[in-house]
mmCIF file of C-alpha atoms in Angstrom:
data_model
loop_
_atom_site.group_PDB
_atom_site.id
_atom_site.type_symbol
_atom_site.label_atom_id
_atom_site.label_comp_id
_atom_site.label_asym_id
_atom_site.label_seq_id
_atom_site.Cartn_x
_atom_site.Cartn_y
_atom_site.Cartn_z
ATOM 1 C CA VAL A 148 7.342 28.480 3.504
ATOM 2 C CA ILE A 149 4.293 25.550 4.174
ATOM 3 C CA GLY A 150 5.327 21.950 4.579
ATOM 4 C CA LYS A 151 8.407 19.522 6.079
ATOM 5 C CA THR A 152 11.678 21.485 6.067
ATOM 6 C CA HIS A 153 14.292 19.280 9.153
ATOM 7 C CA LEU A 154 15.500 22.329 10.015
ATOM 8 C CA HIS A 155 15.936 23.176 12.966
ATOM 9 C CA GLU A 156 15.327 20.394 16.027
ATOM 10 C CA GLU A 157 11.206 20.479 16.545
ATOM 11 C CA GLY A 158 11.139 20.171 20.919
ATOM 12 C CA ALA A 159 7.770 19.254 21.541
ATOM 13 C CA ASP A 160 5.893 22.123 19.614
ATOM 14 C CA VAL A 161 7.183 22.558 16.069
ATOM 15 C CA THR A 162 5.732 26.164 16.123
ATOM 16 C CA LEU A 163 8.598 26.941 18.706
ATOM 17 C CA GLY A 164 10.350 27.505 15.369
ATOM 18 C CA ALA A 165 9.053 29.991 13.465
ATOM 19 C CA ASP A 166 11.903 33.067 15.059
ATOM 20 C CA THR A 167 14.202 30.189 13.850
ATOM 21 C CA LEU A 168 12.523 29.918 10.604
ATOM 22 C CA ALA A 169 11.756 33.725 10.496
ATOM 23 C CA ALA A 170 15.493 35.256 11.265
ATOM 24 C CA TRP A 171 16.753 32.904 7.782
ATOM 25 C CA GLY A 172 14.557 35.041 5.973
ATOM 26 C CA PHE A 173 10.755 33.253 6.058
ATOM 27 C CA GLU A 174 8.677 35.944 7.126
ATOM 28 C CA GLU A 175 5.889 33.252 7.705
ATOM 29 C CA SER A 176 6.048 29.604 8.168
ATOM 30 C CA CYS A 177 3.052 26.415 8.817
ATOM 31 C CA GLU A 178 5.373 23.764 9.574
ATOM 32 C CA ILE A 179 5.121 20.083 9.749
ATOM 33 C CA VAL A 180 6.783 17.331 10.723
ATOM 34 C CA GLY A 181 7.954 14.140 8.678
ATOM 35 C CA PHE A 182 5.965 10.924 9.226
ATOM 36 C CA GLY A 183 7.309 8.128 12.176
ATOM 37 C CA GLN A 184 6.868 9.437 15.464
ATOM 38 C CA ASP A 185 7.695 12.770 15.430
ATOM 39 C CA MET A 186 4.544 13.017 13.562
ATOM 40 C CA LYS A 187 3.017 11.349 16.566
ATOM 41 C CA ASN A 188 4.181 13.321 19.389
ATOM 42 C CA VAL A 189 4.953 16.935 17.742
ATOM 43 C CA ARG A 190 2.700 19.401 17.770
ATOM 44 C CA THR A 191 2.259 20.642 14.216
ATOM 45 C CA PRO A 192 -0.268 23.049 12.916
ATOM 46 C CA TYR A 193 -1.469 19.591 10.851
ATOM 47 C CA SER A 194 -2.052 18.072 13.668
ATOM 48 C CA ASP A 195 -4.075 21.093 15.643
ATOM 49 C CA TRP A 196 -6.456 20.392 12.111
ATOM 50 C CA LEU A 197 -7.312 16.687 12.946
ATOM 51 C CA THR A 198 -8.321 17.680 16.188
ATOM 52 C CA ALA A 199 -10.202 20.889 14.947
ATOM 53 C CA THR A 200 -12.172 19.312 12.395
ATOM 54 C CA THR A 201 -13.829 15.150 13.662
ATOM 55 C CA PRO A 202 -17.234 15.445 14.059
ATOM 56 C CA ALA A 203 -18.137 15.686 17.497
ATOM 57 C CA GLY A 204 -18.441 11.883 19.018
ATOM 58 C CA GLU A 205 -15.835 10.688 16.479
ATOM 59 C CA THR A 206 -13.008 9.759 17.948
ATOM 60 C CA ASP A 207 -9.796 12.656 17.024
ATOM 61 C CA LYS A 208 -8.863 12.194 13.609
ATOM 62 C CA LEU A 209 -5.535 12.511 15.372
ATOM 63 C CA GLU A 210 -5.653 9.524 17.243
ATOM 64 C CA ARG A 211 -6.539 7.857 14.440
ATOM 65 C CA LEU A 212 -3.463 9.184 12.741
ATOM 66 C CA ARG A 213 -1.266 7.673 15.374
ATOM 67 C CA ALA A 214 -2.702 4.520 16.112
ATOM 68 C CA TYR A 215 -2.045 4.176 11.757
ATOM 69 C CA LEU A 216 1.285 5.030 12.401
ATOM 70 C CA ASP A 217 1.686 2.073 15.170
ATOM 71 C CA GLU A 218 0.395 0.291 12.513
ATOM 72 C CA PHE A 219 2.433 1.123 9.682
ATOM 73 C CA THR A 220 6.100 0.813 11.874
ATOM 74 C CA ALA A 221 5.063 -2.009 13.926
ATOM 75 C CA CYS A 222 3.598 -4.154 10.981
ATOM 76 C CA CYS A 223 4.882 -2.782 7.083
ATOM 77 C CA PHE A 224 8.010 -0.544 7.466
ATOM 78 C CA PRO A 225 10.876 -2.614 8.839
ATOM 79 C CA THR A 226 10.630 -5.179 6.519
ATOM 80 C CA ALA A 227 7.201 -5.481 4.301
ATOM 81 C CA PRO A 228 6.329 -1.552 2.954
ATOM 82 C CA TRP A 229 3.347 -2.839 0.022
ATOM 83 C CA GLU A 230 1.656 -4.581 2.876
ATOM 84 C CA THR A 231 0.703 -0.511 3.605
ATOM 85 C CA PRO A 232 -2.940 -0.251 5.263
ATOM 86 C CA PRO A 233 -5.106 2.619 3.462
ATOM 87 C CA PRO A 234 -5.724 5.174 6.112
ATOM 88 C CA ASP A 235 -9.165 5.033 4.786
ATOM 89 C CA ALA A 236 -9.537 1.756 5.985
ATOM 90 C CA GLU A 237 -11.351 0.435 9.703
ATOM 91 C CA PRO A 238 -10.335 1.468 11.822
ATOM 92 C CA TRP A 239 -8.191 4.501 10.820
ATOM 93 C CA ARG A 240 -10.813 6.467 8.411
ATOM 94 C CA LEU A 241 -8.520 9.234 7.181
ATOM 95 C CA LEU A 242 -10.117 10.324 4.550
ATOM 96 C CA THR A 243 -8.483 11.818 1.682
ATOM 97 C CA ALA A 244 -8.672 14.839 2.297
ATOM 98 C CA ASP A 245 -7.639 14.213 6.088
ATOM 99 C CA HIS A 246 -3.930 13.201 3.816
ATOM 100 C CA LEU A 247 -1.376 15.006 5.364
ATOM 101 C CA ASP A 248 -0.191 16.380 1.325
ATOM 102 C CA ARG A 249 -3.330 17.420 1.002
ATOM 103 C CA TRP A 250 -3.955 20.012 3.820
ATOM 104 C CA ILE A 251 -0.302 21.080 2.807
ATOM 105 C CA GLY A 252 -1.421 21.901 -0.637
ATOM 106 C CA ARG A 253 -4.925 23.137 0.176
ATOM 107 C CA THR A 254 -2.590 25.465 3.015
ATOM 108 C CA ALA A 255 -0.630 26.709 0.213
ATOM 109 C CA ALA A 256 -3.180 27.458 -1.957
ATOM 110 C CA GLN A 257 -4.851 29.312 1.158
ATOM 111 C CA TRP A 258 -2.022 31.448 0.703
ATOM 112 C CA ILE A 259 -1.606 32.384 -2.383
ATOM 113 C CA ARG A 260 -5.690 33.321 -2.315
ATOM 114 C CA SER A 261 -4.804 35.060 0.273
ATOM 115 C CA CYS A 262 -1.110 37.290 -0.185
ATOM 116 C CA ASP A 263 -1.254 40.671 -0.875
ATOM 117 C CA ALA A 264 -0.520 40.471 -4.527
ATOM 118 C CA SER A 265 0.600 43.434 -5.311
ATOM 119 C CA ARG A 266 4.023 42.319 -3.071
ATOM 120 C CA PRO A 267 6.351 39.871 -4.869
ATOM 121 C CA PHE A 268 7.336 36.248 -3.102
ATOM 122 C CA TYR A 269 8.497 33.507 -2.330
ATOM 123 C CA LEU A 270 6.539 30.479 -1.330
ATOM 124 C CA GLN A 271 8.365 27.134 -0.313
ATOM 125 C CA VAL A 272 5.687 24.316 -0.299
ATOM 126 C CA ASN A 273 7.145 20.556 0.816
ATOM 127 C CA LEU A 274 5.392 18.047 0.564
ATOM 128 C CA ALA A 275 6.054 14.978 2.507
ATOM 129 C CA GLY A 276 5.453 12.791 -0.183
ATOM 130 C CA PRO A 277 6.046 10.860 -2.257
ATOM 131 C CA HIS A 278 8.413 9.341 -0.455
ATOM 132 C CA ASP A 279 6.611 6.122 1.928
ATOM 133 C CA PRO A 280 5.137 5.484 3.681
ATOM 134 C CA PHE A 281 2.942 4.771 0.401
ATOM 135 C CA ASP A 282 -0.115 5.146 1.825
ATOM 136 C CA ALA A 283 -2.988 6.531 -0.401
ATOM 137 C CA THR A 284 -6.250 6.580 0.799
ATOM 138 C CA ALA A 285 -8.528 3.477 -1.803
ATOM 139 C CA GLU A 286 -10.067 5.770 -3.999
ATOM 140 C CA TYR A 287 -6.285 6.590 -5.362
ATOM 141 C CA ARG A 288 -5.151 2.655 -4.847
ATOM 142 C CA ALA A 289 -8.025 1.627 -6.619
ATOM 143 C CA ARG A 290 -6.486 3.627 -10.068
ATOM 144 C CA PHE A 291 -3.241 1.077 -10.485
ATOM 145 C CA ALA A 292 -6.086 -2.162 -9.080
ATOM 146 C CA GLY A 293 -4.901 -5.381 -11.248
ATOM 147 C CA ASP A 294 -1.790 -3.110 -13.163
ATOM 148 C CA GLU A 295 0.314 -5.373 -11.797
ATOM 149 C CA ASP A 296 0.990 -7.273 -15.028
ATOM 150 C CA ALA A 297 2.154 -3.720 -16.664
ATOM 151 C CA VAL A 298 4.959 -2.455 -13.373
ATOM 152 C CA PRO A 299 8.088 -3.451 -15.589
ATOM 153 C CA PRO A 300 10.542 -6.283 -13.024
ATOM 154 C CA GLY A 301 12.499 -4.609 -10.459
ATOM 155 C CA ILE A 302 16.200 -4.895 -9.167
ATOM 156 C CA LEU A 303 15.332 -8.015 -7.190
ATOM 157 C CA VAL A 304 19.701 -9.421 -7.247
ATOM 158 C CA GLU A 305 21.836 -8.678 -3.724
ATOM 159 C CA PRO A 306 24.568 -6.556 -5.062
ATOM 160 C CA ALA A 307 28.270 -7.484 -3.966
ATOM 161 C CA SER A 308 28.436 -4.122 -2.404
ATOM 162 C CA VAL A 309 26.454 -1.749 -0.661
ATOM 163 C CA SER A 310 27.086 2.302 -0.002
ATOM 164 C CA ASP A 311 27.660 2.948 3.552
ATOM 165 C CA LEU A 312 24.432 5.216 3.334
ATOM 166 C CA MET A 313 22.444 2.126 1.986
ATOM 167 C CA ALA A 314 23.996 0.098 4.533
ATOM 168 C CA ILE A 315 22.350 2.667 7.030
ATOM 169 C CA THR A 316 19.331 2.966 5.648
ATOM 170 C CA ARG A 317 18.766 -1.730 5.948
ATOM 171 C CA THR A 318 19.727 -0.927 9.556
ATOM 172 C CA LEU A 319 15.948 0.637 9.276
ATOM 173 C CA GLN A 320 14.441 -1.210 7.252
ATOM 174 C CA ASP A 321 15.862 -4.444 4.902
ATOM 175 C CA VAL A 322 13.196 -5.250 2.085
ATOM 176 C CA SER A 323 16.771 -7.404 0.129
ATOM 177 C CA ALA A 324 13.953 -10.335 0.724
ATOM 178 C CA MET A 325 11.216 -8.490 -1.405
ATOM 179 C CA THR A 326 9.880 -10.429 -4.790
ATOM 180 C CA GLU A 327 8.930 -9.842 -7.576
ATOM 181 C CA ALA A 328 5.244 -10.126 -6.984
ATOM 182 C CA GLU A 329 5.806 -7.609 -4.062
ATOM 183 C CA TYR A 330 7.899 -5.489 -5.643
ATOM 184 C CA ARG A 331 4.879 -4.955 -8.272
ATOM 185 C CA ARG A 332 2.940 -4.039 -5.408
ATOM 186 C CA LEU A 333 5.065 -1.746 -3.589
ATOM 187 C CA HIS A 334 5.832 0.390 -7.277
ATOM 188 C CA LEU A 335 1.678 0.030 -7.599
ATOM 189 C CA LEU A 336 1.516 1.359 -4.248
ATOM 190 C CA TYR A 337 4.268 4.405 -4.817
ATOM 191 C CA LEU A 338 2.122 5.659 -7.748
ATOM 192 C CA ALA A 339 -1.110 5.636 -6.218
ATOM 193 C CA LYS A 340 1.080 8.480 -3.885
ATOM 194 C CA LEU A 341 2.644 10.372 -6.428
ATOM 195 C CA ALA A 342 -1.306 10.184 -8.005
ATOM 196 C CA LEU A 343 -2.344 11.923 -4.443
ATOM 197 C CA VAL A 344 0.147 14.702 -3.996
ATOM 198 C CA ASP A 345 -0.361 15.132 -8.503
ATOM 199 C CA ASP A 346 -3.271 16.218 -6.884
ATOM 200 C CA ALA A 347 -2.151 18.398 -3.842
ATOM 201 C CA VAL A 348 -0.151 20.369 -6.103
#
C-alpha cells in the first residue's frame, strides 16, 4: 500500500504502523497521513523526502509545508476554501514536483518498475486528492484561469434541513454564505486539483 490509509492510529511516526499493515497482508507499505494537523506533526516517508530534497541553503521544504498548512487552516479552511493559495507562491515555494499527490504517484511508479514481474501483486495506491484543500500549483490553476463563466451555477439555496453528517461537517467548515462567484472560483480550484491528480496517476 502506498499513500493515505487511516487504518490505524499514527502516533508520531506513521511507519510504526507497518507491522499492523503487514498483519493485514500488506507486505510493503509506504504510508502517509491526511492533510492538516497530522501532516504537520506525524513523521512519514513524504515528510522525510521533503527534508532530504531541500536544496542546500534553502528553508526546509517540510517547514514551508507546515507554514502553508497553517495558512490554509487559519484563513481558508473554516469559511473560504476558494481563497486557498497555490503552494508554489511565496513564501512557501513548494513546486508541483513537491506536491503530495505527485510524490505518491512517483513512489507507486517506482515500486511498479522495480517489483518482481514474475510474481503477481496487488498494489493499493491512495492519493490524498482530489478533496480539499484544492491546492494545485499555479501551472495547473492557469489551465482554468478565466473559465468562471463556463462553470454551471452551484446549488446555493440553504436546505430546509441537513443530515447529521452535514451538521458535523459545518462545525468544521461552514460555507453556507458562499456566493455564486466564490462557488465558481472554488470549482475551478477543484478542476485544477483534479488535473494535478490525473497527471500523478
